[in-house]
């Protein structure tokens, strides 16, 4: 699932990008803060970040971006899924 | 960024960065000039063997990537990263890390890992691309700098060469690296003399630049998370700013319920009943 800070995620957005996963809105960045990724890059937004969470809720892997374009590849993330 | 690039001769291709100590820690940035100095036969081969965005440097030898998100596993000759079309090869990154290790051993300084080194390389490249007027260092500047390093460390040139050879590096590689360091320092001086705050300036450049990272550096990332203190100390000493202190990632994911695009809500714990979850934060949508 993906979390965006925009509060106005609408059907249209979902339709346009049509991601095969839930797209969630975190306009008050509460979840970003809970995961300790809010404003890490000084942008006033969540830093791009990826968490792999096991069924017991434990975070088994994470990747916190060092820049806005810094993201792990899908293959890398896939290999971390328990 | 493109406007700035056009102002300068497109001569620099990145190639390295690391840490040195001279009464403190200096960032070493290394670049290779593929047109006047040449990346060397090994790098030429690796560039031509790898399809990625290399149009400004090797237009005839490569093709554009299918998608910027496609990241291949690194091989010795592959591209580690691309900054506005200029490339950092995996082999050069590895050589720079080895050089940093040697210099760290001689100086007693902490050593940047591969991921941090790559980050410095990318920033150094942005700086040199973005600065418009600065004097490039001479060979005398380079030798003078190396001599002052050795004097500060109490190390002879012979031992330096010996240590470098032990990891298959030539002294010329150190000279190139120092030359790039001095170039970056001059570029930083030029930017700051124009009234730029380097940290803010770099953040803007990183937002506007086309930066692609192909290197698979996950192991280093995990090590960083295990030792956030050491990393933040390093950041304090560095003249090149890096993002704020690393996040203290929680051990257990805090539950949440958020609105879903398309309507309804989603609760993390409900989702976890169905299996593991990959949670991705985007800075902004789109």
mmCIF file of C-alpha atoms in Angstrom:
data_model
loop_
_atom_site.group_PDB
_atom_site.id
_atom_site.type_symbol
_atom_site.label_atom_id
_atom_site.label_comp_id
_atom_site.label_asym_id
_atom_site.label_seq_id
_atom_site.Cartn_x
_atom_site.Cartn_y
_atom_site.Cartn_z
ATOM 1 C CA UNK A 1 0.000 0.000 0.000
ATOM 2 C CA UNK A 2 1.143 3.548 -0.607
ATOM 3 C CA UNK A 3 0.673 6.585 1.595
ATOM 4 C CA UNK A 4 0.482 10.109 0.214
ATOM 5 C CA UNK A 5 0.156 13.322 2.214
ATOM 6 C CA UNK A 6 -2.512 14.641 -0.116
ATOM 7 C CA UNK A 7 -5.971 14.810 1.360
ATOM 8 C CA UNK A 8 -7.663 15.139 -1.971
ATOM 9 C CA UNK A 9 -6.919 11.734 -3.367
ATOM 10 C CA UNK A 10 -9.978 11.135 -5.434
ATOM 11 C CA UNK A 11 -11.408 8.488 -7.647
ATOM 12 C CA UNK A 12 -9.829 10.283 -10.560
ATOM 13 C CA UNK A 13 -6.332 9.934 -9.180
ATOM 14 C CA UNK A 14 -6.851 6.294 -8.458
ATOM 15 C CA UNK A 15 -8.245 5.861 -11.935
ATOM 16 C CA UNK A 16 -5.411 7.656 -13.667
ATOM 17 C CA UNK A 17 -2.521 5.875 -12.035
ATOM 18 C CA UNK A 18 -4.500 2.723 -11.316
ATOM 19 C CA UNK A 19 -2.040 1.189 -8.889
ATOM 20 C CA UNK A 20 -2.546 -2.470 -8.032
ATOM 21 C CA UNK A 21 -2.362 -1.613 -4.344
ATOM 22 C CA UNK A 22 -4.321 0.581 -1.935
ATOM 23 C CA UNK A 23 -3.458 4.276 -2.121
ATOM 24 C CA UNK A 24 -3.927 6.030 1.217
ATOM 25 C CA UNK A 25 -4.038 9.680 2.246
ATOM 26 C CA UNK A 26 -2.138 10.963 5.269
ATOM 27 C CA UNK A 27 -2.920 14.696 5.097
ATOM 28 C CA UNK A 28 -2.029 15.397 8.734
ATOM 29 C CA UNK A 29 1.145 13.291 8.396
ATOM 30 C CA UNK A 30 0.202 11.415 11.544
ATOM 31 C CA UNK A 31 1.227 8.082 10.088
ATOM 32 C CA UNK A 32 4.435 9.525 8.656
ATOM 33 C CA UNK A 33 5.298 10.805 12.117
ATOM 34 C CA UNK A 34 4.419 7.483 13.722
ATOM 35 C CA UNK A 35 6.841 5.774 11.347
ATOM 36 C CA UNK A 36 9.489 8.460 12.013
ATOM 37 C CA UNK A 37 9.801 9.558 8.421
ATOM 38 C CA UNK A 38 8.074 12.931 8.529
ATOM 39 C CA UNK A 39 10.148 15.886 7.278
ATOM 40 C CA UNK A 40 13.424 13.973 7.360
ATOM 41 C CA UNK A 41 14.527 15.746 4.191
ATOM 42 C CA UNK A 42 13.384 19.143 5.424
ATOM 43 C CA UNK A 43 10.630 19.337 2.834
ATOM 44 C CA UNK A 44 7.621 19.422 5.140
ATOM 45 C CA UNK A 45 6.557 16.057 3.761
ATOM 46 C CA UNK A 46 7.293 12.475 4.596
ATOM 47 C CA UNK A 47 10.632 11.303 3.279
ATOM 48 C CA UNK A 48 10.164 8.624 0.649
ATOM 49 C CA UNK A 49 10.331 5.408 2.633
ATOM 50 C CA UNK A 50 9.531 1.746 2.316
ATOM 51 C CA UNK A 51 8.656 -0.615 5.168
ATOM 52 C CA UNK A 52 8.159 -4.350 5.020
ATOM 53 C CA UNK A 53 5.857 -5.381 7.851
ATOM 54 C CA UNK A 54 5.376 -8.994 8.901
ATOM 55 C CA UNK A 55 1.980 -10.308 9.942
ATOM 56 C CA UNK A 56 2.824 -9.859 13.631
ATOM 57 C CA UNK A 57 3.343 -6.134 13.019
ATOM 58 C CA UNK A 58 7.113 -6.219 13.260
ATOM 59 C CA UNK A 59 9.024 -4.081 10.780
ATOM 60 C CA UNK A 60 11.378 -6.576 9.216
ATOM 61 C CA UNK A 61 12.986 -4.218 6.723
ATOM 62 C CA UNK A 62 12.946 -0.527 5.920
ATOM 63 C CA UNK A 63 14.526 1.907 3.508
ATOM 64 C CA UNK A 64 14.527 5.617 4.301
ATOM 65 C CA UNK A 65 15.398 7.819 1.339
ATOM 66 C CA UNK A 66 18.371 10.150 1.432
ATOM 67 C CA UNK A 67 16.851 12.271 -1.306
ATOM 68 C CA UNK A 68 13.521 12.628 -3.039
ATOM 69 C CA UNK A 69 14.520 10.267 -5.800
ATOM 70 C CA UNK A 70 16.203 7.677 -3.627
ATOM 71 C CA UNK A 71 14.122 4.521 -3.659
ATOM 72 C CA UNK A 72 14.948 0.834 -3.568
ATOM 73 C CA UNK A 73 14.080 -1.231 -6.601
ATOM 74 C CA UNK A 74 10.993 -3.410 -6.562
ATOM 75 C CA UNK A 75 13.164 -6.511 -6.724
ATOM 76 C CA UNK A 76 15.034 -5.516 -3.609
ATOM 77 C CA UNK A 77 11.827 -4.891 -1.708
ATOM 78 C CA UNK A 78 10.300 -8.132 -2.934
ATOM 79 C CA UNK A 79 13.270 -10.083 -1.620
ATOM 80 C CA UNK A 80 12.641 -8.710 1.861
ATOM 81 C CA UNK A 81 9.080 -9.936 2.152
ATOM 82 C CA UNK A 82 8.917 -12.780 4.663
ATOM 83 C CA UNK B 1 19.778 22.235 -13.957
ATOM 84 C CA UNK B 2 19.932 21.874 -17.691
ATOM 85 C CA UNK B 3 20.477 25.595 -18.052
ATOM 86 C CA UNK B 4 23.389 25.427 -15.686
ATOM 87 C CA UNK B 5 24.816 22.435 -17.427
ATOM 88 C CA UNK B 6 24.838 24.227 -20.717
ATOM 89 C CA UNK B 7 26.856 27.056 -19.279
ATOM 90 C CA UNK B 8 29.758 24.800 -18.523
ATOM 91 C CA UNK B 9 31.651 22.652 -20.870
ATOM 92 C CA UNK B 10 30.210 19.182 -20.414
ATOM 93 C CA UNK B 11 33.542 17.841 -19.369
ATOM 94 C CA UNK B 12 33.036 16.212 -16.034
ATOM 95 C CA UNK B 13 31.740 12.797 -15.404
ATOM 96 C CA UNK B 14 31.598 11.788 -11.881
ATOM 97 C CA UNK B 15 33.561 9.419 -10.451
ATOM 98 C CA UNK B 16 34.313 9.346 -6.800
ATOM 99 C CA UNK B 17 34.226 10.751 -3.361
ATOM 100 C CA UNK B 18 35.443 9.923 0.053
ATOM 101 C CA UNK B 19 36.912 11.073 3.270
ATOM 102 C CA UNK B 20 40.296 12.450 4.158
ATOM 103 C CA UNK B 21 41.584 13.993 7.292
ATOM 104 C CA UNK B 22 43.606 17.144 7.512
ATOM 105 C CA UNK B 23 43.013 18.539 10.960
ATOM 106 C CA UNK B 24 39.455 17.514 10.457
ATOM 107 C CA UNK B 25 37.506 15.736 7.841
ATOM 108 C CA UNK B 26 37.361 16.833 4.251
ATOM 109 C CA UNK B 27 35.217 15.385 1.609
ATOM 110 C CA UNK B 28 37.066 14.070 -1.342
ATOM 111 C CA UNK B 29 35.213 14.172 -4.558
ATOM 112 C CA UNK B 30 36.482 12.574 -7.666
ATOM 113 C CA UNK B 31 35.462 13.066 -11.219
ATOM 114 C CA UNK B 32 36.750 11.667 -14.423
ATOM 115 C CA UNK B 33 36.825 13.597 -17.606
ATOM 116 C CA UNK B 34 35.808 11.115 -20.253
ATOM 117 C CA UNK B 35 36.597 13.394 -23.148
ATOM 118 C CA UNK B 36 39.919 14.974 -22.345
ATOM 119 C CA UNK B 37 41.315 12.549 -19.820
ATOM 120 C CA UNK B 38 39.271 9.498 -20.654
ATOM 121 C CA UNK B 39 37.795 6.993 -18.270
ATOM 122 C CA UNK B 40 40.304 4.360 -19.298
ATOM 123 C CA UNK B 41 39.762 1.240 -21.335
ATOM 124 C CA UNK B 42 38.067 -0.710 -18.585
ATOM 125 C CA UNK B 43 35.443 1.923 -18.015
ATOM 126 C CA UNK B 44 34.875 2.423 -21.706
ATOM 127 C CA UNK B 45 34.075 -1.232 -22.019
ATOM 128 C CA UNK B 46 31.759 -1.212 -19.080
ATOM 129 C CA UNK B 47 29.927 1.851 -20.291
ATOM 130 C CA UNK B 48 29.327 0.373 -23.680
ATOM 131 C CA UNK B 49 28.163 -2.866 -22.150
ATOM 132 C CA UNK B 50 25.507 -1.233 -20.054
ATOM 133 C CA UNK B 51 22.342 0.254 -21.392
ATOM 134 C CA UNK B 52 21.437 3.334 -19.456
ATOM 135 C CA UNK B 53 21.071 7.053 -19.840
ATOM 136 C CA UNK B 54 24.496 8.055 -21.077
ATOM 137 C CA UNK B 55 23.682 10.269 -24.004
ATOM 138 C CA UNK B 56 25.846 13.237 -22.955
ATOM 139 C CA UNK B 57 28.967 11.139 -22.584
ATOM 140 C CA UNK B 58 28.722 8.099 -24.807
ATOM 141 C CA UNK B 59 25.914 8.788 -27.237
ATOM 142 C CA UNK B 60 26.839 6.160 -29.775
ATOM 143 C CA UNK B 61 27.452 3.356 -27.374
ATOM 144 C CA UNK B 62 24.365 3.185 -25.291
ATOM 145 C CA UNK B 63 20.625 3.365 -25.465
ATOM 146 C CA UNK B 64 18.170 5.002 -23.124
ATOM 147 C CA UNK B 65 16.736 2.897 -20.346
ATOM 148 C CA UNK B 66 13.288 1.454 -20.752
ATOM 149 C CA UNK B 67 12.239 3.019 -17.498
ATOM 150 C CA UNK B 68 14.126 4.861 -14.837
ATOM 151 C CA UNK B 69 12.684 2.521 -12.254
ATOM 152 C CA UNK B 70 14.276 -0.553 -13.749
ATOM 153 C CA UNK B 71 17.221 -1.315 -11.545
ATOM 154 C CA UNK B 72 19.464 -4.199 -12.312
ATOM 155 C CA UNK B 73 21.643 -6.011 -9.866
ATOM 156 C CA UNK B 74 25.106 -4.512 -9.935
ATOM 157 C CA UNK B 75 27.876 -6.272 -11.783
ATOM 158 C CA UNK B 76 31.484 -5.144 -11.713
ATOM 159 C CA UNK B 77 31.060 -3.132 -14.898
ATOM 160 C CA UNK B 78 27.630 -1.686 -14.325
ATOM 161 C CA UNK B 79 26.447 1.829 -13.682
ATOM 162 C CA UNK B 80 26.018 2.697 -10.017
ATOM 163 C CA UNK B 81 24.161 5.955 -10.584
ATOM 164 C CA UNK B 82 23.356 8.599 -13.107
ATOM 165 C CA UNK B 83 23.164 12.347 -12.403
ATOM 166 C CA UNK B 84 21.598 14.417 -15.158
ATOM 167 C CA UNK B 85 22.856 11.856 -17.629
ATOM 168 C CA UNK B 86 26.387 11.677 -16.265
ATOM 169 C CA UNK B 87 27.273 8.320 -14.877
ATOM 170 C CA UNK B 88 29.070 6.850 -11.902
ATOM 171 C CA UNK B 89 30.275 3.378 -12.671
ATOM 172 C CA UNK B 90 30.146 0.606 -10.111
ATOM 173 C CA UNK B 91 33.835 -0.091 -10.676
ATOM 174 C CA UNK B 92 34.781 3.505 -9.965
ATOM 175 C CA UNK B 93 32.593 3.557 -6.904
ATOM 176 C CA UNK B 94 34.305 0.415 -5.640
ATOM 177 C CA UNK B 95 37.737 1.884 -6.318
ATOM 178 C CA UNK B 96 36.804 5.034 -4.452
ATOM 179 C CA UNK B 97 35.601 3.046 -1.475
ATOM 180 C CA UNK B 98 38.911 1.172 -1.474
ATOM 181 C CA UNK B 99 40.796 4.447 -1.622
ATOM 182 C CA UNK B 100 38.759 5.783 1.276
ATOM 183 C CA UNK B 101 39.582 2.671 3.254
ATOM 184 C CA UNK B 102 43.295 3.122 2.684
ATOM 185 C CA UNK B 103 43.175 6.819 3.550
ATOM 186 C CA UNK B 104 41.075 6.073 6.589
ATOM 187 C CA UNK B 105 43.638 3.575 7.793
ATOM 188 C CA UNK B 106 46.482 6.036 7.285
ATOM 189 C CA UNK B 107 44.672 8.963 8.846
ATOM 190 C CA UNK B 108 42.683 7.215 11.544
ATOM 191 C CA UNK B 109 39.472 8.707 10.199
ATOM 192 C CA UNK B 110 36.204 6.871 9.923
ATOM 193 C CA UNK B 111 35.469 5.541 6.464
ATOM 194 C CA UNK B 112 32.371 6.135 4.402
ATOM 195 C CA UNK B 113 30.623 3.016 3.240
ATOM 196 C CA UNK B 114 29.669 2.481 -0.368
ATOM 197 C CA UNK B 115 26.249 4.008 -0.050
ATOM 198 C CA UNK B 116 27.533 7.137 1.667
ATOM 199 C CA UNK B 117 30.325 7.401 -0.855
ATOM 200 C CA UNK B 118 27.853 7.232 -3.708
ATOM 201 C CA UNK B 119 25.762 9.911 -2.060
ATOM 202 C CA UNK B 120 28.809 12.172 -1.850
ATOM 203 C CA UNK B 121 29.643 11.470 -5.467
ATOM 204 C CA UNK B 122 26.191 12.464 -6.567
ATOM 205 C CA UNK B 123 26.287 15.675 -4.564
ATOM 206 C CA UNK B 124 29.788 16.471 -5.753
ATOM 207 C CA UNK B 125 28.641 16.053 -9.322
ATOM 208 C CA UNK B 126 25.691 18.369 -8.726
ATOM 209 C CA UNK B 127 28.045 20.970 -7.276
ATOM 210 C CA UNK B 128 30.463 20.874 -10.191
ATOM 211 C CA UNK B 129 27.613 20.916 -12.686
ATOM 212 C CA UNK B 130 25.960 23.826 -10.948
ATOM 213 C CA UNK B 131 28.905 26.109 -10.255
ATOM 214 C CA UNK B 132 29.656 28.498 -13.084
ATOM 215 C CA UNK B 133 33.000 30.117 -12.414
ATOM 216 C CA UNK B 134 35.915 28.652 -10.536
ATOM 217 C CA UNK B 135 39.566 27.905 -11.113
ATOM 218 C CA UNK B 136 40.433 24.298 -11.723
ATOM 219 C CA UNK B 137 43.298 22.969 -9.628
ATOM 220 C CA UNK B 138 46.740 22.524 -11.092
ATOM 221 C CA UNK B 139 48.997 19.499 -10.713
ATOM 222 C CA UNK B 140 51.036 21.557 -8.273
ATOM 223 C CA UNK B 141 47.942 22.134 -6.161
ATOM 224 C CA UNK B 142 47.306 18.393 -6.112
ATOM 225 C CA UNK B 143 50.830 17.443 -5.123
ATOM 226 C CA UNK B 144 50.899 20.164 -2.497
ATOM 227 C CA UNK B 145 47.692 18.843 -1.007
ATOM 228 C CA UNK B 146 48.944 15.254 -0.945
ATOM 229 C CA UNK B 147 52.209 16.398 0.646
ATOM 230 C CA UNK B 148 50.318 18.241 3.378
ATOM 231 C CA UNK B 149 48.152 15.180 4.025
ATOM 232 C CA UNK B 150 51.170 12.915 4.376
ATOM 233 C CA UNK B 151 52.885 15.418 6.637
ATOM 234 C CA UNK B 152 49.826 15.637 8.868
ATOM 235 C CA UNK B 153 49.548 11.888 9.045
ATOM 236 C CA UNK B 154 53.284 11.324 9.494
ATOM 237 C CA UNK B 155 53.245 8.925 6.552
ATOM 238 C CA UNK B 156 55.835 8.622 3.800
ATOM 239 C CA UNK B 157 54.969 8.657 0.125
ATOM 240 C CA UNK B 158 56.459 5.170 -0.166
ATOM 241 C CA UNK B 159 54.094 3.797 2.421
ATOM 242 C CA UNK B 160 51.177 5.532 0.752
ATOM 243 C CA UNK B 161 52.023 3.901 -2.565
ATOM 244 C CA UNK B 162 52.520 0.561 -0.819
ATOM 245 C CA UNK B 163 49.115 0.753 0.833
ATOM 246 C CA UNK B 164 47.460 1.737 -2.420
ATOM 247 C CA UNK B 165 49.119 -1.075 -4.335
ATOM 248 C CA UNK B 166 47.952 -3.534 -1.722
ATOM 249 C CA UNK B 167 44.402 -2.867 -2.880
ATOM 250 C CA UNK B 168 45.301 -2.626 -6.577
ATOM 251 C CA UNK B 169 45.178 1.151 -6.755
ATOM 252 C CA UNK B 170 47.747 3.386 -8.391
ATOM 253 C CA UNK B 171 48.930 6.676 -6.983
ATOM 254 C CA UNK B 172 47.474 8.320 -10.080
ATOM 255 C CA UNK B 173 44.016 7.352 -8.851
ATOM 256 C CA UNK B 174 44.646 9.221 -5.613
ATOM 257 C CA UNK B 175 45.936 12.186 -7.605
ATOM 258 C CA UNK B 176 42.800 12.199 -9.726
ATOM 259 C CA UNK B 177 40.659 11.962 -6.625
ATOM 260 C CA UNK B 178 42.442 14.851 -4.950
ATOM 261 C CA UNK B 179 42.102 16.895 -8.102
ATOM 262 C CA UNK B 180 38.359 16.290 -8.054
ATOM 263 C CA UNK B 181 38.228 17.178 -4.380
ATOM 264 C CA UNK B 182 39.930 20.479 -5.015
ATOM 265 C CA UNK B 183 37.642 21.082 -7.966
ATOM 266 C CA UNK B 184 34.582 20.534 -5.790
ATOM 267 C CA UNK B 185 36.009 22.773 -3.094
ATOM 268 C CA UNK B 186 36.560 25.505 -5.658
ATOM 269 C CA UNK B 187 33.027 25.005 -6.970
ATOM 270 C CA UNK B 188 31.631 25.196 -3.437
ATOM 271 C CA UNK B 189 33.590 28.404 -2.893
ATOM 272 C CA UNK B 190 32.161 29.811 -6.096
ATOM 273 C CA UNK B 191 28.604 28.917 -5.114
ATOM 274 C CA UNK B 192 28.970 30.360 -1.648
ATOM 275 C CA UNK B 193 30.540 33.544 -2.966
ATOM 276 C CA UNK B 194 27.378 33.999 -4.994
ATOM 277 C CA UNK B 195 25.429 34.026 -1.759
ATOM 278 C CA UNK B 196 24.139 30.456 -1.885
ATOM 279 C CA UNK B 197 23.606 28.418 1.243
ATOM 280 C CA UNK B 198 25.175 25.141 0.191
ATOM 281 C CA UNK B 199 22.685 22.951 2.064
ATOM 282 C CA UNK B 200 19.655 24.690 0.620
ATOM 283 C CA UNK B 201 21.232 24.910 -2.792
ATOM 284 C CA UNK B 202 21.950 21.180 -2.823
ATOM 285 C CA UNK B 203 18.418 20.307 -1.774
ATOM 286 C CA UNK B 204 17.062 22.378 -4.642
ATOM 287 C CA UNK B 205 19.445 20.720 -7.065
ATOM 288 C CA UNK B 206 18.498 17.277 -5.847
ATOM 289 C CA UNK B 207 14.850 18.078 -6.407
ATOM 290 C CA UNK B 208 15.414 19.319 -9.932
ATOM 291 C CA UNK B 209 18.103 16.916 -11.060
ATOM 292 C CA UNK B 210 17.525 13.611 -12.734
ATOM 293 C CA UNK B 211 19.270 11.230 -10.391
ATOM 294 C CA UNK B 212 19.038 7.509 -10.855
ATOM 295 C CA UNK B 213 20.635 5.082 -8.451
ATOM 296 C CA UNK B 214 21.202 1.612 -9.821
ATOM 297 C CA UNK B 215 23.535 0.283 -7.179
ATOM 298 C CA UNK B 216 22.172 -2.358 -4.864
ATOM 299 C CA UNK B 217 23.420 -1.047 -1.545
ATOM 300 C CA UNK B 218 20.942 -2.555 0.845
ATOM 301 C CA UNK B 219 23.460 -4.169 3.143
ATOM 302 C CA UNK B 220 25.098 -0.840 3.760
ATOM 303 C CA UNK B 221 21.727 0.726 4.397
ATOM 304 C CA UNK B 222 20.960 -1.816 7.087
ATOM 305 C CA UNK B 223 24.284 -1.166 8.730
ATOM 306 C CA UNK B 224 23.526 2.519 8.785
ATOM 307 C CA UNK B 225 20.290 1.931 10.560
ATOM 308 C CA UNK B 226 22.068 -0.166 13.127
ATOM 309 C CA UNK B 227 24.459 2.654 13.957
ATOM 310 C CA UNK B 228 22.665 5.968 13.554
ATOM 311 C CA UNK B 229 24.924 7.657 16.085
ATOM 312 C CA UNK B 230 28.077 7.040 14.135
ATOM 313 C CA UNK B 231 26.466 8.342 11.018
ATOM 314 C CA UNK B 232 25.212 11.533 12.553
ATOM 315 C CA UNK B 233 28.665 12.262 13.925
ATOM 316 C CA UNK B 234 30.043 11.852 10.481
ATOM 317 C CA UNK B 235 27.469 14.243 9.104
ATOM 318 C CA UNK B 236 28.421 16.854 11.642
ATOM 319 C CA UNK B 237 31.998 16.790 10.473
ATOM 320 C CA UNK B 238 31.242 16.832 6.802
ATOM 321 C CA UNK B 239 31.274 20.053 4.824
ATOM 322 C CA UNK B 240 28.784 18.475 2.449
ATOM 323 C CA UNK B 241 25.405 18.352 4.175
ATOM 324 C CA UNK B 242 23.363 15.187 4.176
ATOM 325 C CA UNK B 243 19.742 14.845 5.238
ATOM 326 C CA UNK B 244 18.839 15.336 8.840
ATOM 327 C CA UNK B 245 19.572 12.618 11.363
ATOM 328 C CA UNK B 246 18.491 9.206 10.311
ATOM 329 C CA UNK B 247 15.050 8.105 11.267
ATOM 330 C CA UNK B 248 14.663 5.914 14.326
ATOM 331 C CA UNK B 249 12.537 3.320 12.654
ATOM 332 C CA UNK B 250 10.147 1.687 15.134
ATOM 333 C CA UNK B 251 10.481 -2.053 15.707
ATOM 334 C CA UNK B 252 6.763 -2.604 15.489
ATOM 335 C CA UNK B 253 4.566 -0.855 12.981
ATOM 336 C CA UNK B 254 2.104 1.496 14.667
ATOM 337 C CA UNK B 255 -1.438 0.691 13.605
ATOM 338 C CA UNK B 256 -3.356 3.270 11.611
ATOM 339 C CA UNK B 257 -6.548 3.750 9.706
ATOM 340 C CA UNK B 258 -6.479 6.029 6.667
ATOM 341 C CA UNK B 259 -8.835 6.991 3.866
ATOM 342 C CA UNK B 260 -8.382 5.052 0.674
ATOM 343 C CA UNK B 261 -8.436 6.484 -2.783
ATOM 344 C CA UNK B 262 -11.644 5.302 -4.324
ATOM 345 C CA UNK B 263 -13.485 5.458 -1.022
ATOM 346 C CA UNK B 264 -13.489 3.645 2.290
ATOM 347 C CA UNK B 265 -10.726 3.284 4.804
ATOM 348 C CA UNK B 266 -7.924 0.847 5.386
ATOM 349 C CA UNK B 267 -6.587 -0.311 8.744
ATOM 350 C CA UNK B 268 -3.065 -1.688 8.846
ATOM 351 C CA UNK B 269 -3.801 -4.415 11.386
ATOM 352 C CA UNK B 270 -6.704 -5.693 9.290
ATOM 353 C CA UNK B 271 -4.428 -5.840 6.284
ATOM 354 C CA UNK B 272 -1.781 -7.726 8.253
ATOM 355 C CA UNK B 273 -4.270 -10.510 8.944
ATOM 356 C CA UNK B 274 -4.097 -11.264 5.244
ATOM 357 C CA UNK B 275 -0.311 -11.340 5.046
ATOM 358 C CA UNK B 276 2.847 -9.217 5.187
ATOM 359 C CA UNK B 277 2.467 -5.604 4.079
ATOM 360 C CA UNK B 278 4.791 -3.391 2.080
ATOM 361 C CA UNK B 279 4.167 0.201 3.150
ATOM 362 C CA UNK B 280 5.561 2.907 0.899
ATOM 363 C CA UNK B 281 5.558 6.606 1.740
ATOM 364 C CA UNK B 282 5.531 9.030 -1.120
ATOM 365 C CA UNK B 283 6.548 12.589 -0.533
ATOM 366 C CA UNK B 284 3.818 13.821 -2.800
ATOM 367 C CA UNK B 285 1.412 12.265 -5.166
ATOM 368 C CA UNK B 286 2.588 12.244 -8.732
#
